[in-house]
């Protein structure tokens, strides 16, 4: 009898472990590989997608099909990086910082640059002519660079107008920073030479990735002046890109064997592979997560049926389902991806995901 009770307990525990925590919604693409980068608290998603012609286009998703954002006249390469709760979107178009209001684009500042994030007060953060900036009262306020450096960009901004990003230091290495009283302060590394701050929340918690002594980058959480590594999913490196008000962190990591990446959620002191938190029969391979809102909805990129598409993960039983939206939004008869298509999509991720989010980075 005791053995039967033990067997029953193991069976129940296994069943509970197998219960998915997230429901997957494929958002599609605009003809080529697509990635969702940000989601506001109303569940509106923005990101970028290649077209069949190889151009990049920003998009917005609000419960239906992906809607391509209009670009500036004559622009071919457009990216949507951030959105606030009012629905204002920021990004870039052919090297100019741009914001979209009610679908209409307008430039922010002048010269070379890009807008990377926007807070709920409408303040924008990014890079302008090699300097980090934020907007105050609709006007660009240049924050400069790290002392001795010659390039910097802000990648996140919170409600208080504090920014986080990274820039070239006097030594020539890239270092993550946060702003304090309008000045950029380095946050250090994990023992290596470089670090990259990508987002921060209203509590002042900053996430990104920093080099260890062995040169590999590891996702980090910076709070109260301390930089802490978050680990990996068994591979050599990991990268954090988003954080919400409760301190949940998302990003991606190389897995054991370093032959592929997987999206992760870091919460309650543990990094979890998001592929383990969805139905094992979903048909998806979740490659990377870039944004998370205060309800815990996560956006990023994944592969389904040989296509790399923007993806949304809804926490089960905690976020109301989107009206009329069906999981995956895809034809169940789509063939499974073959080896070569997976390889191609993986290479697209490396070119369009990790490197894309650093497209404004000055050359080492």
Tab-separated table of C-alpha atoms in Angstrom:
chain	number	residue	atom	x	y	z
A	1	UNK	CA	0.000	0.000	0.000
A	2	UNK	CA	2.828	2.405	0.852
A	3	UNK	CA	4.408	1.655	-2.532
A	4	UNK	CA	1.101	2.366	-4.267
A	5	UNK	CA	0.761	5.675	-2.406
A	6	UNK	CA	4.278	6.634	-3.432
A	7	UNK	CA	3.564	5.722	-7.047
A	8	UNK	CA	0.371	7.792	-6.940
A	9	UNK	CA	2.238	10.764	-5.475
A	10	UNK	CA	4.934	10.569	-8.147
A	11	UNK	CA	2.260	10.361	-10.837
A	12	UNK	CA	0.434	13.419	-9.476
A	13	UNK	CA	3.644	15.416	-9.173
A	14	UNK	CA	4.644	14.491	-12.727
A	15	UNK	CA	1.236	15.569	-14.001
A	16	UNK	CA	1.444	18.882	-12.179
A	17	UNK	CA	4.952	19.487	-13.536
A	18	UNK	CA	3.665	18.871	-17.057
A	19	UNK	CA	0.865	21.442	-16.784
A	20	UNK	CA	1.878	24.387	-19.023
A	21	UNK	CA	2.225	27.843	-17.495
A	22	UNK	CA	1.854	29.788	-20.749
A	23	UNK	CA	-0.294	29.657	-23.841
A	24	UNK	CA	1.454	30.479	-27.133
A	25	UNK	CA	0.095	32.842	-29.780
A	26	UNK	CA	1.967	33.099	-33.064
A	27	UNK	CA	1.749	36.649	-34.384
A	28	UNK	CA	3.189	35.854	-37.820
A	29	UNK	CA	5.622	37.910	-39.896
A	30	UNK	CA	5.733	40.248	-42.900
A	31	UNK	CA	7.293	37.733	-45.256
A	32	UNK	CA	10.584	37.054	-43.465
A	33	UNK	CA	11.942	36.418	-39.960
A	34	UNK	CA	10.095	38.483	-37.336
A	35	UNK	CA	10.726	39.368	-33.697
A	36	UNK	CA	8.495	41.086	-31.131
A	37	UNK	CA	10.474	43.438	-28.903
A	38	UNK	CA	8.027	45.115	-26.555
A	39	UNK	CA	4.517	44.792	-25.127
A	40	UNK	CA	2.612	47.399	-23.121
A	41	UNK	CA	0.262	46.734	-20.219
A	42	UNK	CA	-2.692	46.713	-22.624
A	43	UNK	CA	-1.229	43.769	-24.506
A	44	UNK	CA	-0.261	45.725	-27.643
A	45	UNK	CA	2.916	44.349	-29.223
A	46	UNK	CA	5.561	45.980	-31.428
A	47	UNK	CA	8.555	44.575	-33.230
A	48	UNK	CA	10.233	44.227	-36.595
A	49	UNK	CA	10.095	41.813	-39.487
A	50	UNK	CA	12.024	41.237	-42.653
A	51	UNK	CA	9.987	41.329	-45.841
A	52	UNK	CA	10.274	38.942	-48.762
A	53	UNK	CA	12.565	41.510	-50.391
A	54	UNK	CA	14.885	41.592	-47.373
A	55	UNK	CA	13.904	45.038	-46.103
A	56	UNK	CA	13.049	45.501	-42.426
A	57	UNK	CA	9.700	46.905	-41.333
A	58	UNK	CA	8.358	47.855	-37.939
A	59	UNK	CA	4.991	46.401	-36.966
A	60	UNK	CA	2.275	46.699	-34.340
A	61	UNK	CA	-0.099	43.938	-33.245
A	62	UNK	CA	-3.324	44.512	-31.333
A	63	UNK	CA	-5.244	41.260	-31.523
A	64	UNK	CA	-5.423	40.795	-35.288
A	65	UNK	CA	-2.876	40.533	-38.068
A	66	UNK	CA	0.489	42.289	-37.916
A	67	UNK	CA	0.130	45.880	-39.126
A	68	UNK	CA	3.149	47.334	-40.890
A	69	UNK	CA	4.117	50.756	-39.588
A	70	UNK	CA	4.483	53.511	-42.136
A	71	UNK	CA	8.021	54.796	-42.586
A	72	UNK	CA	9.516	58.161	-43.333
A	73	UNK	CA	9.453	59.116	-47.013
A	74	UNK	CA	12.101	57.122	-48.853
A	75	UNK	CA	13.044	54.933	-45.884
A	76	UNK	CA	13.638	51.203	-46.366
A	77	UNK	CA	14.971	49.945	-43.026
A	78	UNK	CA	12.527	50.550	-40.175
A	79	UNK	CA	12.502	49.139	-36.652
A	80	UNK	CA	9.959	49.368	-33.826
A	81	UNK	CA	11.582	48.955	-30.413
A	82	UNK	CA	9.253	50.245	-27.700
A	83	UNK	CA	5.664	51.167	-26.866
A	84	UNK	CA	4.019	52.812	-23.851
A	85	UNK	CA	0.545	52.333	-22.414
A	86	UNK	CA	-0.805	55.240	-24.473
A	87	UNK	CA	0.198	53.385	-27.637
A	88	UNK	CA	3.029	55.669	-28.742
A	89	UNK	CA	5.666	53.600	-30.537
A	90	UNK	CA	9.365	54.417	-30.914
A	91	UNK	CA	12.120	53.080	-33.119
A	92	UNK	CA	14.175	54.142	-36.099
A	93	UNK	CA	13.969	54.570	-39.848
A	94	UNK	CA	17.120	54.577	-41.950
A	95	UNK	CA	19.251	55.848	-39.080
A	96	UNK	CA	16.846	58.458	-37.685
A	97	UNK	CA	15.072	58.239	-34.322
A	98	UNK	CA	11.320	58.003	-34.901
A	99	UNK	CA	8.079	57.873	-32.956
A	100	UNK	CA	4.686	56.800	-34.249
A	101	UNK	CA	1.507	58.361	-32.883
A	102	UNK	CA	-1.779	57.090	-34.303
A	103	UNK	CA	0.259	55.407	-37.021
A	104	UNK	CA	1.992	58.585	-38.207
A	105	UNK	CA	5.814	58.744	-37.970
A	106	UNK	CA	7.832	61.783	-36.981
A	107	UNK	CA	11.523	62.216	-36.259
A	108	UNK	CA	13.009	62.826	-32.816
A	109	UNK	CA	15.908	65.223	-32.845
A	110	UNK	CA	18.248	65.531	-35.815
A	111	UNK	CA	21.125	63.571	-37.234
A	112	UNK	CA	22.037	59.922	-36.862
A	113	UNK	CA	20.265	58.001	-34.105
A	114	UNK	CA	17.553	55.673	-32.933
A	115	UNK	CA	14.852	55.562	-30.263
A	116	UNK	CA	14.948	52.432	-28.108
A	117	UNK	CA	12.370	52.891	-25.327
A	118	UNK	CA	9.524	55.122	-24.135
A	119	UNK	CA	7.945	55.482	-20.697
A	120	UNK	CA	4.314	56.156	-19.818
A	121	UNK	CA	5.001	59.875	-19.495
A	122	UNK	CA	6.061	59.935	-23.129
A	123	UNK	CA	9.781	60.359	-22.460
A	124	UNK	CA	11.908	58.645	-25.086
A	125	UNK	CA	15.419	57.215	-24.689
A	126	UNK	CA	17.990	56.276	-27.302
A	127	UNK	CA	21.030	57.534	-29.168
A	128	UNK	CA	21.571	60.758	-31.076
A	129	UNK	CA	24.810	61.516	-32.925
A	130	UNK	CA	26.804	59.134	-30.745
A	131	UNK	CA	25.377	60.272	-27.393
A	132	UNK	CA	22.742	58.773	-25.127
A	133	UNK	CA	19.607	60.878	-24.893
A	134	UNK	CA	16.231	61.170	-23.262
A	135	UNK	CA	13.478	63.611	-24.079
A	136	UNK	CA	12.202	66.135	-21.552
A	137	UNK	CA	9.095	68.107	-22.450
A	138	UNK	CA	9.364	66.771	-25.977
A	139	UNK	CA	12.899	68.086	-26.419
A	140	UNK	CA	16.029	65.960	-26.778
A	141	UNK	CA	18.326	66.133	-23.770
A	142	UNK	CA	21.775	64.762	-24.570
A	143	UNK	CA	23.286	62.762	-21.708
A	144	UNK	CA	26.711	62.432	-23.260
A	145	UNK	CA	28.962	59.408	-22.962
A	146	UNK	CA	30.903	57.632	-20.245
A	147	UNK	CA	33.940	59.581	-19.066
A	148	UNK	CA	36.665	59.246	-21.676
A	149	UNK	CA	34.386	57.443	-24.107
A	150	UNK	CA	33.102	58.565	-27.492
A	151	UNK	CA	29.798	56.702	-27.971
A	152	UNK	CA	26.774	55.776	-25.838
A	153	UNK	CA	23.144	54.800	-26.236
A	154	UNK	CA	20.257	54.501	-23.796
A	155	UNK	CA	18.157	51.342	-24.193
A	156	UNK	CA	15.659	51.630	-21.329
A	157	UNK	CA	13.830	54.377	-19.445
A	158	UNK	CA	11.581	54.163	-16.383
A	159	UNK	CA	8.772	56.381	-15.101
A	160	UNK	CA	11.201	58.632	-13.229
A	161	UNK	CA	13.121	59.294	-16.431
A	162	UNK	CA	16.176	57.303	-15.366
A	163	UNK	CA	17.862	55.575	-18.275
A	164	UNK	CA	20.046	52.504	-18.709
A	165	UNK	CA	22.226	51.566	-21.641
A	166	UNK	CA	25.832	51.074	-22.588
A	167	UNK	CA	28.699	53.000	-24.121
A	168	UNK	CA	32.355	52.962	-24.970
A	169	UNK	CA	34.583	53.607	-21.963
A	170	UNK	CA	37.993	55.285	-21.853
A	171	UNK	CA	39.572	51.824	-22.164
A	172	UNK	CA	37.688	51.189	-25.399
A	173	UNK	CA	35.420	48.518	-23.914
A	174	UNK	CA	31.631	48.729	-23.877
A	175	UNK	CA	30.232	49.212	-20.356
A	176	UNK	CA	26.669	49.283	-19.083
A	177	UNK	CA	25.452	52.425	-17.330
A	178	UNK	CA	22.571	53.981	-15.463
A	179	UNK	CA	21.861	57.697	-15.234
A	180	UNK	CA	22.114	59.504	-11.909
A	181	UNK	CA	21.212	63.200	-11.810
A	182	UNK	CA	21.675	63.357	-15.566
A	183	UNK	CA	25.128	61.739	-15.529
A	184	UNK	CA	26.019	58.279	-16.797
A	185	UNK	CA	27.460	55.948	-14.162
A	186	UNK	CA	29.091	52.638	-15.082
A	187	UNK	CA	27.619	49.532	-13.429
A	188	UNK	CA	30.723	47.378	-13.867
A	189	UNK	CA	31.030	43.821	-15.166
A	190	UNK	CA	31.003	40.234	-13.891
A	191	UNK	CA	34.790	40.035	-13.949
A	192	UNK	CA	35.292	40.534	-17.672
A	193	UNK	CA	35.809	43.616	-19.794
A	194	UNK	CA	32.334	44.535	-21.022
A	195	UNK	CA	28.698	44.887	-20.033
A	196	UNK	CA	25.445	45.938	-21.713
A	197	UNK	CA	22.436	47.329	-19.818
A	198	UNK	CA	19.223	46.801	-21.786
A	199	UNK	CA	16.229	47.659	-19.566
A	200	UNK	CA	15.218	48.924	-16.115
A	201	UNK	CA	12.035	49.131	-14.059
A	202	UNK	CA	10.607	51.738	-11.698
A	203	UNK	CA	12.392	50.128	-8.736
A	204	UNK	CA	15.692	50.913	-10.431
A	205	UNK	CA	16.471	47.257	-11.184
A	206	UNK	CA	18.543	46.972	-14.342
A	207	UNK	CA	19.028	43.921	-16.566
A	208	UNK	CA	21.396	43.124	-19.378
A	209	UNK	CA	24.439	40.950	-19.928
A	210	UNK	CA	28.037	41.261	-18.803
A	211	UNK	CA	31.294	39.457	-19.468
A	212	UNK	CA	32.718	36.944	-17.052
A	213	UNK	CA	36.465	36.495	-16.657
A	214	UNK	CA	36.356	33.819	-19.358
A	215	UNK	CA	34.945	36.338	-21.843
A	216	UNK	CA	31.472	34.778	-22.097
A	217	UNK	CA	28.481	37.044	-21.524
A	218	UNK	CA	25.961	36.221	-18.790
A	219	UNK	CA	22.564	37.752	-18.074
A	220	UNK	CA	22.639	39.995	-14.999
A	221	UNK	CA	20.430	41.852	-12.544
A	222	UNK	CA	21.795	45.105	-11.116
A	223	UNK	CA	20.176	46.487	-7.970
A	224	UNK	CA	21.327	48.496	-4.947
A	225	UNK	CA	24.739	48.918	-6.527
A	226	UNK	CA	25.349	45.181	-6.950
A	227	UNK	CA	25.682	43.302	-10.242
A	228	UNK	CA	24.605	39.640	-10.010
A	229	UNK	CA	24.791	36.965	-12.692
A	230	UNK	CA	21.605	35.035	-13.428
A	231	UNK	CA	23.274	31.926	-14.852
A	232	UNK	CA	22.513	30.128	-18.125
A	233	UNK	CA	20.387	27.245	-19.381
A	234	UNK	CA	23.449	25.029	-19.493
A	235	UNK	CA	25.237	26.756	-22.354
A	236	UNK	CA	28.129	29.158	-22.370
A	237	UNK	CA	26.263	32.485	-22.468
A	238	UNK	CA	22.949	34.185	-21.704
A	239	UNK	CA	21.425	37.587	-22.425
A	240	UNK	CA	18.691	39.543	-20.575
A	241	UNK	CA	16.557	42.121	-22.375
A	242	UNK	CA	13.404	42.849	-20.378
A	243	UNK	CA	12.165	43.301	-16.809
A	244	UNK	CA	8.752	44.187	-15.365
A	245	UNK	CA	7.701	45.919	-12.155
A	246	UNK	CA	7.777	42.670	-10.136
A	247	UNK	CA	11.346	41.910	-11.184
A	248	UNK	CA	10.596	39.109	-13.661
A	249	UNK	CA	13.357	38.999	-16.279
A	250	UNK	CA	13.314	37.635	-19.832
A	251	UNK	CA	15.978	36.961	-22.419
A	252	UNK	CA	17.640	34.002	-24.046
A	253	UNK	CA	20.443	31.572	-23.351
A	254	UNK	CA	22.509	29.022	-25.151
A	255	UNK	CA	21.559	25.551	-23.962
A	256	UNK	CA	23.767	22.599	-23.128
A	257	UNK	CA	25.947	21.819	-26.117
A	258	UNK	CA	25.810	25.440	-27.366
A	259	UNK	CA	24.047	24.365	-30.556
A	260	UNK	CA	20.850	26.380	-30.085
A	261	UNK	CA	19.290	29.126	-27.988
A	262	UNK	CA	16.154	29.096	-25.865
A	263	UNK	CA	14.008	31.882	-24.439
A	264	UNK	CA	14.084	32.131	-20.645
A	265	UNK	CA	12.124	33.569	-17.750
A	266	UNK	CA	14.022	34.412	-14.563
A	267	UNK	CA	11.770	34.640	-11.504
A	268	UNK	CA	12.033	33.756	-7.826
A	269	UNK	CA	15.769	33.250	-8.149
A	270	UNK	CA	15.517	30.664	-10.930
A	271	UNK	CA	16.120	30.739	-14.676
A	272	UNK	CA	13.601	28.582	-16.556
A	273	UNK	CA	13.527	27.527	-20.187
A	274	UNK	CA	10.260	28.895	-21.566
A	275	UNK	CA	10.015	25.862	-23.842
A	276	UNK	CA	9.456	23.839	-20.659
A	277	UNK	CA	6.584	26.105	-19.573
A	278	UNK	CA	4.374	25.629	-22.632
A	279	UNK	CA	2.552	22.592	-23.983
A	280	UNK	CA	5.070	19.983	-25.174
A	281	UNK	CA	2.844	19.427	-28.212
A	282	UNK	CA	2.774	23.081	-29.294
A	283	UNK	CA	5.148	22.579	-32.218
A	284	UNK	CA	7.028	25.745	-31.265
A	285	UNK	CA	10.716	26.287	-30.566
A	286	UNK	CA	10.998	29.485	-28.527
A	287	UNK	CA	14.329	31.063	-29.410
A	288	UNK	CA	14.397	34.358	-27.515
A	289	UNK	CA	12.274	36.626	-25.294
A	290	UNK	CA	12.738	40.388	-25.400
A	291	UNK	CA	9.851	42.018	-23.537
A	292	UNK	CA	7.569	41.392	-20.563
A	293	UNK	CA	4.747	43.564	-19.222
A	294	UNK	CA	3.456	43.954	-15.682
A	295	UNK	CA	0.879	41.179	-16.208
A	296	UNK	CA	3.651	38.756	-17.116
A	297	UNK	CA	2.876	38.580	-20.852
A	298	UNK	CA	6.073	37.823	-22.767
A	299	UNK	CA	7.037	38.567	-26.374
A	300	UNK	CA	9.905	37.415	-28.526
A	301	UNK	CA	10.612	35.137	-31.459
A	302	UNK	CA	10.243	31.455	-32.231
A	303	UNK	CA	10.059	28.843	-34.957
A	304	UNK	CA	6.923	27.052	-36.083
A	305	UNK	CA	6.559	25.110	-39.302
A	306	UNK	CA	10.004	26.225	-40.446
A	307	UNK	CA	9.153	29.910	-40.109
A	308	UNK	CA	10.625	32.382	-37.627
A	309	UNK	CA	7.802	34.524	-36.296
A	310	UNK	CA	6.942	37.004	-33.589
A	311	UNK	CA	5.371	35.254	-30.621
A	312	UNK	CA	3.298	36.164	-27.556
A	313	UNK	CA	3.101	34.075	-24.377
A	314	UNK	CA	0.066	34.576	-22.132
A	315	UNK	CA	0.324	33.340	-18.532
A	316	UNK	CA	-2.467	30.807	-18.095
A	317	UNK	CA	-5.211	31.822	-15.620
A	318	UNK	CA	-3.615	35.204	-14.906
A	319	UNK	CA	-4.207	37.186	-18.108
A	320	UNK	CA	-7.684	37.300	-19.754
A	321	UNK	CA	-7.603	35.662	-23.195
A	322	UNK	CA	-7.618	37.972	-26.203
A	323	UNK	CA	-11.079	37.955	-27.732
A	324	UNK	CA	-11.290	35.811	-30.848
A	325	UNK	CA	-7.627	34.818	-30.761
A	326	UNK	CA	-6.740	31.167	-31.102
A	327	UNK	CA	-3.482	29.625	-29.878
A	328	UNK	CA	-0.726	29.586	-32.519
A	329	UNK	CA	-2.877	31.397	-35.153
A	330	UNK	CA	-1.473	28.866	-37.560
A	331	UNK	CA	-2.728	26.082	-39.794
A	332	UNK	CA	-2.257	22.792	-37.974
A	333	UNK	CA	-1.401	21.191	-41.308
A	334	UNK	CA	1.780	23.237	-41.720
A	335	UNK	CA	4.604	20.698	-42.132
A	336	UNK	CA	7.158	20.264	-39.384
A	337	UNK	CA	10.407	22.209	-39.976
A	338	UNK	CA	13.209	20.233	-41.563
A	339	UNK	CA	16.831	20.410	-40.470
A	340	UNK	CA	17.929	22.986	-43.026
A	341	UNK	CA	15.027	25.341	-42.341
A	342	UNK	CA	15.753	25.189	-38.616
A	343	UNK	CA	19.392	25.974	-39.299
A	344	UNK	CA	18.446	28.894	-41.518
A	345	UNK	CA	16.002	30.271	-38.966
A	346	UNK	CA	18.602	29.922	-36.244
A	347	UNK	CA	21.084	31.933	-38.285
A	348	UNK	CA	18.374	34.517	-38.917
A	349	UNK	CA	17.908	34.865	-35.173
A	350	UNK	CA	21.602	35.496	-34.624
A	351	UNK	CA	21.601	38.158	-37.320
A	352	UNK	CA	18.228	39.708	-36.538
A	353	UNK	CA	17.826	39.200	-32.810
A	354	UNK	CA	21.002	39.510	-30.772
A	355	UNK	CA	22.896	41.636	-33.292
A	356	UNK	CA	19.842	43.700	-34.269
A	357	UNK	CA	19.323	44.904	-30.715
A	358	UNK	CA	22.906	46.186	-30.845
A	359	UNK	CA	22.706	47.664	-34.317
A	360	UNK	CA	23.728	51.108	-33.039
A	361	UNK	CA	26.756	49.708	-31.224
A	362	UNK	CA	30.035	51.333	-32.240
A	363	UNK	CA	32.613	48.922	-33.611
A	364	UNK	CA	35.036	47.474	-31.074
